Amino acid sequence: MIVLVPLADSPRCHLREALRRLPREKYQIAGPPGEEGTIVVLSELLERSPLPPPGLPPGCPAIFSGQNQAAAQFAGEAGLVPLDCGLSLRDTLTLSSLTESSAMVSLQRPVARLDGAMVEPVDLPLVLTRPWEPFHLLCCAGVLLLSGGVPALGEAGVF
């Protein structure tokens, strides 16, 4: 089981709802660190660096908006491995296109999966079956990439 730790400080944040679209048999939202790993997901609306939750494993990945200073600061101070995402070319995970029915997710730099294997830069076409907020789509794609690599995006049936 992979544990997702969403961190948000705004009632307007709908990050948890987006993460609940991931397969429940493989991903648990919050809870103690998982046997297969833990991934921290920080809201794009985060306004201040949160306190680290108890039991957060050092060196686990953190997915956050590359435009959010509070999230980047938290990841650095907590010793987490950053996976910044957004719509900038500086972001590691970005969208090169997004329509109602499709998205092209682009991994700009290599990232290490939870099992230590590397995922090399790649463009990943997704067929969308529902509307997505760009940041939430990138967070879910990031979780899938970190936990299972490129094949996990097609197998999950999330999008």
C-alpha positions as protocol buffer text, in pm:
chain_id: "A"
residue {
  index: 1
  type: MET
  ca { x: 0 y: 0 z: 0 }
}
residue {
  index: 2
  type: ILE
  ca { x: 130 y: 344 z: -92 }
}
residue {
  index: 3
  type: VAL
  ca { x: 33 y: 621 z: 147 }
}
residue {
  index: 4
  type: LEU
  ca { x: -44 y: 966 z: 7 }
}
residue {
  index: 5
  type: VAL
  ca { x: -5 y: 1255 z: 250 }
}
residue {
  index: 6
  type: PRO
  ca { x: -194 y: 1558 z: 114 }
}
residue {
  index: 7
  type: LEU
  ca { x: -103 y: 1885 z: 285 }
}
residue {
  index: 8
  type: ALA
  ca { x: -327 y: 2188 z: 242 }
}
residue {
  index: 9
  type: ASP
  ca { x: -424 y: 2489 z: 450 }
}
residue {
  index: 10
  type: SER
  ca { x: -719 y: 2618 z: 248 }
}
residue {
  index: 11
  type: PRO
  ca { x: -1080 y: 2502 z: 258 }
}
residue {
  index: 12
  type: ARG
  ca { x: -1092 y: 2583 z: -116 }
}
residue {
  index: 13
  type: CYS
  ca { x: -843 y: 2305 z: -186 }
}
residue {
  index: 14
  type: HIS
  ca { x: -989 y: 2002 z: -362 }
}
residue {
  index: 15
  type: LEU
  ca { x: -667 y: 1802 z: -376 }
}
residue {
  index: 16
  type: ARG
  ca { x: -799 y: 1516 z: -162 }
}
residue {
  index: 17
  type: GLU
  ca { x: -1095 y: 1468 z: -397 }
}
residue {
  index: 18
  type: ALA
  ca { x: -860 y: 1441 z: -695 }
}
residue {
  index: 19
  type: LEU
  ca { x: -634 y: 1191 z: -514 }
}
residue {
  index: 20
  type: ARG
  ca { x: -939 y: 978 z: -427 }
}
residue {
  index: 21
  type: ARG
  ca { x: -967 y: 900 z: -801 }
}
residue {
  index: 22
  type: LEU
  ca { x: -656 y: 681 z: -769 }
}
residue {
  index: 23
  type: PRO
  ca { x: -720 y: 306 z: -717 }
}
residue {
  index: 24
  type: ARG
  ca { x: -807 y: 250 z: -351 }
}
residue {
  index: 25
  type: GLU
  ca { x: -658 y: -98 z: -349 }
}
residue {
  index: 26
  type: LYS
  ca { x: -312 y: 53 z: -404 }
}
residue {
  index: 27
  type: TYR
  ca { x: -330 y: 406 z: -256 }
}
residue {
  index: 28
  type: GLN
  ca { x: -435 y: 517 z: 90 }
}
residue {
  index: 29
  type: ILE
  ca { x: -485 y: 884 z: 169 }
}
residue {
  index: 30
  type: ALA
  ca { x: -310 y: 980 z: 495 }
}
residue {
  index: 31
  type: GLY
  ca { x: -240 y: 721 z: 761 }
}
residue {
  index: 32
  type: PRO
  ca { x: 93 y: 575 z: 875 }
}
residue {
  index: 33
  type: PRO
  ca { x: 377 y: 537 z: 622 }
}
residue {
  index: 34
  type: GLY
  ca { x: 300 y: 261 z: 370 }
}
residue {
  index: 35
  type: GLU
  ca { x: 494 y: -60 z: 315 }
}
residue {
  index: 36
  type: GLU
  ca { x: 554 y: 31 z: -50 }
}
residue {
  index: 37
  type: GLY
  ca { x: 624 y: 396 z: 22 }
}
residue {
  index: 38
  type: THR
  ca { x: 491 y: 737 z: 108 }
}
residue {
  index: 39
  type: ILE
  ca { x: 434 y: 1034 z: -123 }
}
residue {
  index: 40
  type: VAL
  ca { x: 363 y: 1384 z: 8 }
}
residue {
  index: 41
  type: VAL
  ca { x: 135 y: 1595 z: -214 }
}
residue {
  index: 42
  type: LEU
  ca { x: 123 y: 1966 z: -133 }
}
residue {
  index: 43
  type: SER
  ca { x: -167 y: 2187 z: -238 }
}
residue {
  index: 44
  type: GLU
  ca { x: -106 y: 2457 z: -494 }
}
residue {
  index: 45
  type: LEU
  ca { x: -297 y: 2687 z: -255 }
}
residue {
  index: 46
  type: LEU
  ca { x: -56 y: 2634 z: 36 }
}
residue {
  index: 47
  type: GLU
  ca { x: 24 y: 2973 z: 185 }
}
residue {
  index: 48
  type: ARG
  ca { x: 272 y: 2880 z: 458 }
}
residue {
  index: 49
  type: SER
  ca { x: 508 y: 2594 z: 525 }
}
residue {
  index: 50
  type: PRO
  ca { x: 316 y: 2331 z: 727 }
}
residue {
  index: 51
  type: LEU
  ca { x: 444 y: 2127 z: 1018 }
}
residue {
  index: 52
  type: PRO
  ca { x: 563 y: 1785 z: 902 }
}
residue {
  index: 53
  type: PRO
  ca { x: 318 y: 1510 z: 997 }
}
residue {
  index: 54
  type: PRO
  ca { x: 449 y: 1259 z: 1253 }
}
residue {
  index: 55
  type: GLY
  ca { x: 622 y: 956 z: 1104 }
}
residue {
  index: 56
  type: LEU
  ca { x: 697 y: 1120 z: 770 }
}
residue {
  index: 57
  type: PRO
  ca { x: 986 y: 918 z: 625 }
}
residue {
  index: 58
  type: PRO
  ca { x: 1289 y: 1132 z: 533 }
}
residue {
  index: 59
  type: GLY
  ca { x: 1372 y: 1133 z: 164 }
}
residue {
  index: 60
  type: CYS
  ca { x: 1023 y: 1046 z: 44 }
}
residue {
  index: 61
  type: PRO
  ca { x: 901 y: 1228 z: -266 }
}
residue {
  index: 62
  type: ALA
  ca { x: 698 y: 1549 z: -248 }
}
residue {
  index: 63
  type: ILE
  ca { x: 478 y: 1663 z: -536 }
}
residue {
  index: 64
  type: PHE
  ca { x: 406 y: 2035 z: -542 }
}
residue {
  index: 65
  type: SER
  ca { x: 353 y: 2334 z: -768 }
}
residue {
  index: 66
  type: GLY
  ca { x: 680 y: 2479 z: -889 }
}
residue {
  index: 67
  type: GLN
  ca { x: 524 y: 2823 z: -839 }
}
residue {
  index: 68
  type: ASN
  ca { x: 450 y: 2767 z: -468 }
}
residue {
  index: 69
  type: GLN
  ca { x: 731 y: 2897 z: -246 }
}
residue {
  index: 70
  type: ALA
  ca { x: 579 y: 2761 z: 78 }
}
residue {
  index: 71
  type: ALA
  ca { x: 560 y: 2409 z: -66 }
}
residue {
  index: 72
  type: ALA
  ca { x: 917 y: 2422 z: -200 }
}
residue {
  index: 73
  type: GLN
  ca { x: 1040 y: 2552 z: 136 }
}
residue {
  index: 74
  type: PHE
  ca { x: 860 y: 2272 z: 324 }
}
residue {
  index: 75
  type: ALA
  ca { x: 1003 y: 2004 z: 93 }
}
residue {
  index: 76
  type: GLY
  ca { x: 1354 y: 2140 z: 139 }
}
residue {
  index: 77
  type: GLU
  ca { x: 1331 y: 2175 z: 518 }
}
residue {
  index: 78
  type: ALA
  ca { x: 1175 y: 1829 z: 559 }
}
residue {
  index: 79
  type: GLY
  ca { x: 1443 y: 1664 z: 341 }
}
residue {
  index: 80
  type: LEU
  ca { x: 1194 y: 1543 z: 81 }
}
residue {
  index: 81
  type: VAL
  ca { x: 1275 y: 1467 z: -282 }
}
residue {
  index: 82
  type: PRO
  ca { x: 1094 y: 1730 z: -492 }
}
residue {
  index: 83
  type: LEU
  ca { x: 877 y: 1663 z: -797 }
}
residue {
  index: 84
  type: ASP
  ca { x: 769 y: 2010 z: -899 }
}
residue {
  index: 85
  type: CYS
  ca { x: 484 y: 2036 z: -1144 }
}
residue {
  index: 86
  type: GLY
  ca { x: 302 y: 2310 z: -1326 }
}
residue {
  index: 87
  type: LEU
  ca { x: 274 y: 2481 z: -1659 }
}
residue {
  index: 88
  type: SER
  ca { x: 628 y: 2623 z: -1674 }
}
residue {
  index: 89
  type: LEU
  ca { x: 919 y: 2478 z: -1869 }
}
residue {
  index: 90
  type: ARG
  ca { x: 1114 y: 2491 z: -1540 }
}
residue {
  index: 91
  type: ASP
  ca { x: 877 y: 2234 z: -1384 }
}
residue {
  index: 92
  type: THR
  ca { x: 980 y: 1868 z: -1387 }
}
residue {
  index: 93
  type: LEU
  ca { x: 627 y: 1750 z: -1470 }
}
residue {
  index: 94
  type: THR
  ca { x: 416 y: 1970 z: -1696 }
}
residue {
  index: 95
  type: LEU
  ca { x: 129 y: 1970 z: -1943 }
}
residue {
  index: 96
  type: SER
  ca { x: 218 y: 2042 z: -2303 }
}
residue {
  index: 97
  type: SER
  ca { x: -150 y: 2031 z: -2401 }
}
residue {
  index: 98
  type: LEU
  ca { x: -489 y: 1990 z: -2235 }
}
residue {
  index: 99
  type: THR
  ca { x: -835 y: 1958 z: -2391 }
}
residue {
  index: 100
  type: GLU
  ca { x: -1165 y: 1821 z: -2256 }
}
residue {
  index: 101
  type: SER
  ca { x: -1079 y: 1473 z: -2381 }
}
residue {
  index: 102
  type: SER
  ca { x: -699 y: 1452 z: -2378 }
}
residue {
  index: 103
  type: ALA
  ca { x: -382 y: 1571 z: -2213 }
}
residue {
  index: 104
  type: MET
  ca { x: -14 y: 1545 z: -2292 }
}
residue {
  index: 105
  type: VAL
  ca { x: 187 y: 1515 z: -1970 }
}
residue {
  index: 106
  type: SER
  ca { x: 558 y: 1586 z: -2016 }
}
residue {
  index: 107
  type: LEU
  ca { x: 826 y: 1463 z: -1780 }
}
residue {
  index: 108
  type: GLN
  ca { x: 1111 y: 1712 z: -1839 }
}
residue {
  index: 109
  type: ARG
  ca { x: 1383 y: 1549 z: -1626 }
}
residue {
  index: 110
  type: PRO
  ca { x: 1456 y: 1197 z: -1495 }
}
residue {
  index: 111
  type: VAL
  ca { x: 1293 y: 1108 z: -1163 }
}
residue {
  index: 112
  type: ALA
  ca { x: 1342 y: 814 z: -929 }
}
residue {
  index: 113
  type: ARG
  ca { x: 1045 y: 590 z: -859 }
}
residue {
  index: 114
  type: LEU
  ca { x: 971 y: 464 z: -509 }
}
residue {
  index: 115
  type: ASP
  ca { x: 1152 y: 138 z: -593 }
}
residue {
  index: 116
  type: GLY
  ca { x: 1463 y: 330 z: -703 }
}
residue {
  index: 117
  type: ALA
  ca { x: 1423 y: 272 z: -1079 }
}
residue {
  index: 118
  type: MET
  ca { x: 1457 y: 581 z: -1296 }
}
residue {
  index: 119
  type: VAL
  ca { x: 1186 y: 722 z: -1520 }
}
residue {
  index: 120
  type: GLU
  ca { x: 1345 y: 907 z: -1811 }
}
residue {
  index: 121
  type: PRO
  ca { x: 1197 y: 1220 z: -1974 }
}
residue {
  index: 122
  type: VAL
  ca { x: 894 y: 1132 z: -2185 }
}
residue {
  index: 123
  type: ASP
  ca { x: 571 y: 1274 z: -2325 }
}
residue {
  index: 124
  type: LEU
  ca { x: 270 y: 1079 z: -2202 }
}
residue {
  index: 125
  type: PRO
  ca { x: -60 y: 1109 z: -2391 }
}
residue {
  index: 126
  type: LEU
  ca { x: -368 y: 1060 z: -2171 }
}
residue {
  index: 127
  type: VAL
  ca { x: -730 y: 1010 z: -2271 }
}
residue {
  index: 128
  type: LEU
  ca { x: -953 y: 1200 z: -2028 }
}
residue {
  index: 129
  type: THR
  ca { x: -1297 y: 1072 z: -1931 }
}
residue {
  index: 130
  type: ARG
  ca { x: -1382 y: 1366 z: -1703 }
}
residue {
  index: 131
  type: PRO
  ca { x: -1281 y: 1729 z: -1651 }
}
residue {
  index: 132
  type: TRP
  ca { x: -956 y: 1787 z: -1461 }
}
residue {
  index: 133
  type: GLU
  ca { x: -794 y: 2086 z: -1298 }
}
residue {
  index: 134
  type: PRO
  ca { x: -442 y: 2098 z: -1448 }
}
residue {
  index: 135
  type: PHE
  ca { x: -259 y: 2085 z: -1113 }
}
residue {
  index: 136
  type: HIS
  ca { x: -469 y: 1794 z: -986 }
}
residue {
  index: 137
  type: LEU
  ca { x: -413 y: 1601 z: -1309 }
}
residue {
  index: 138
  type: LEU
  ca { x: -38 y: 1654 z: -1272 }
}
residue {
  index: 139
  type: CYS
  ca { x: -45 y: 1543 z: -906 }
}
residue {
  index: 140
  type: CYS
  ca { x: -222 y: 1217 z: -992 }
}
residue {
  index: 141
  type: ALA
  ca { x: 8 y: 1158 z: -1290 }
}
residue {
  index: 142
  type: GLY
  ca { x: 307 y: 1225 z: -1061 }
}
residue {
  index: 143
  type: VAL
  ca { x: 183 y: 975 z: -802 }
}
residue {
  index: 144
  type: LEU
  ca { x: 139 y: 711 z: -1071 }
}
residue {
  index: 145
  type: LEU
  ca { x: 483 y: 780 z: -1224 }
}
residue {
  index: 146
  type: LEU
  ca { x: 657 y: 765 z: -885 }
}
residue {
  index: 147
  type: SER
  ca { x: 483 y: 445 z: -784 }
}
residue {
  index: 148
  type: GLY
  ca { x: 482 y: 249 z: -1109 }
}
residue {
  index: 149
  type: GLY
  ca { x: 652 y: 437 z: -1389 }
}
residue {
  index: 150
  type: VAL
  ca { x: 506 y: 506 z: -1732 }
}
residue {
  index: 151
  type: PRO
  ca { x: 295 y: 185 z: -1752 }
}
residue {
  index: 152
  type: ALA
  ca { x: 104 y: 285 z: -1437 }
}
residue {
  index: 153
  type: LEU
  ca { x: -55 y: 583 z: -1614 }
}
residue {
  index: 154
  type: GLY
  ca { x: -230 y: 359 z: -1865 }
}
residue {
  index: 155
  type: GLU
  ca { x: -320 y: 80 z: -1625 }
}
residue {
  index: 156
  type: ALA
  ca { x: -483 y: 286 z: -1353 }
}
residue {
  index: 157
  type: GLY
  ca { x: -798 y: 398 z: -1541 }
}
residue {
  index: 158
  type: VAL
  ca { x: -786 y: 720 z: -1339 }
}
residue {
  index: 159
  type: PHE
  ca { x: -811 y: 979 z: -1609 }
}
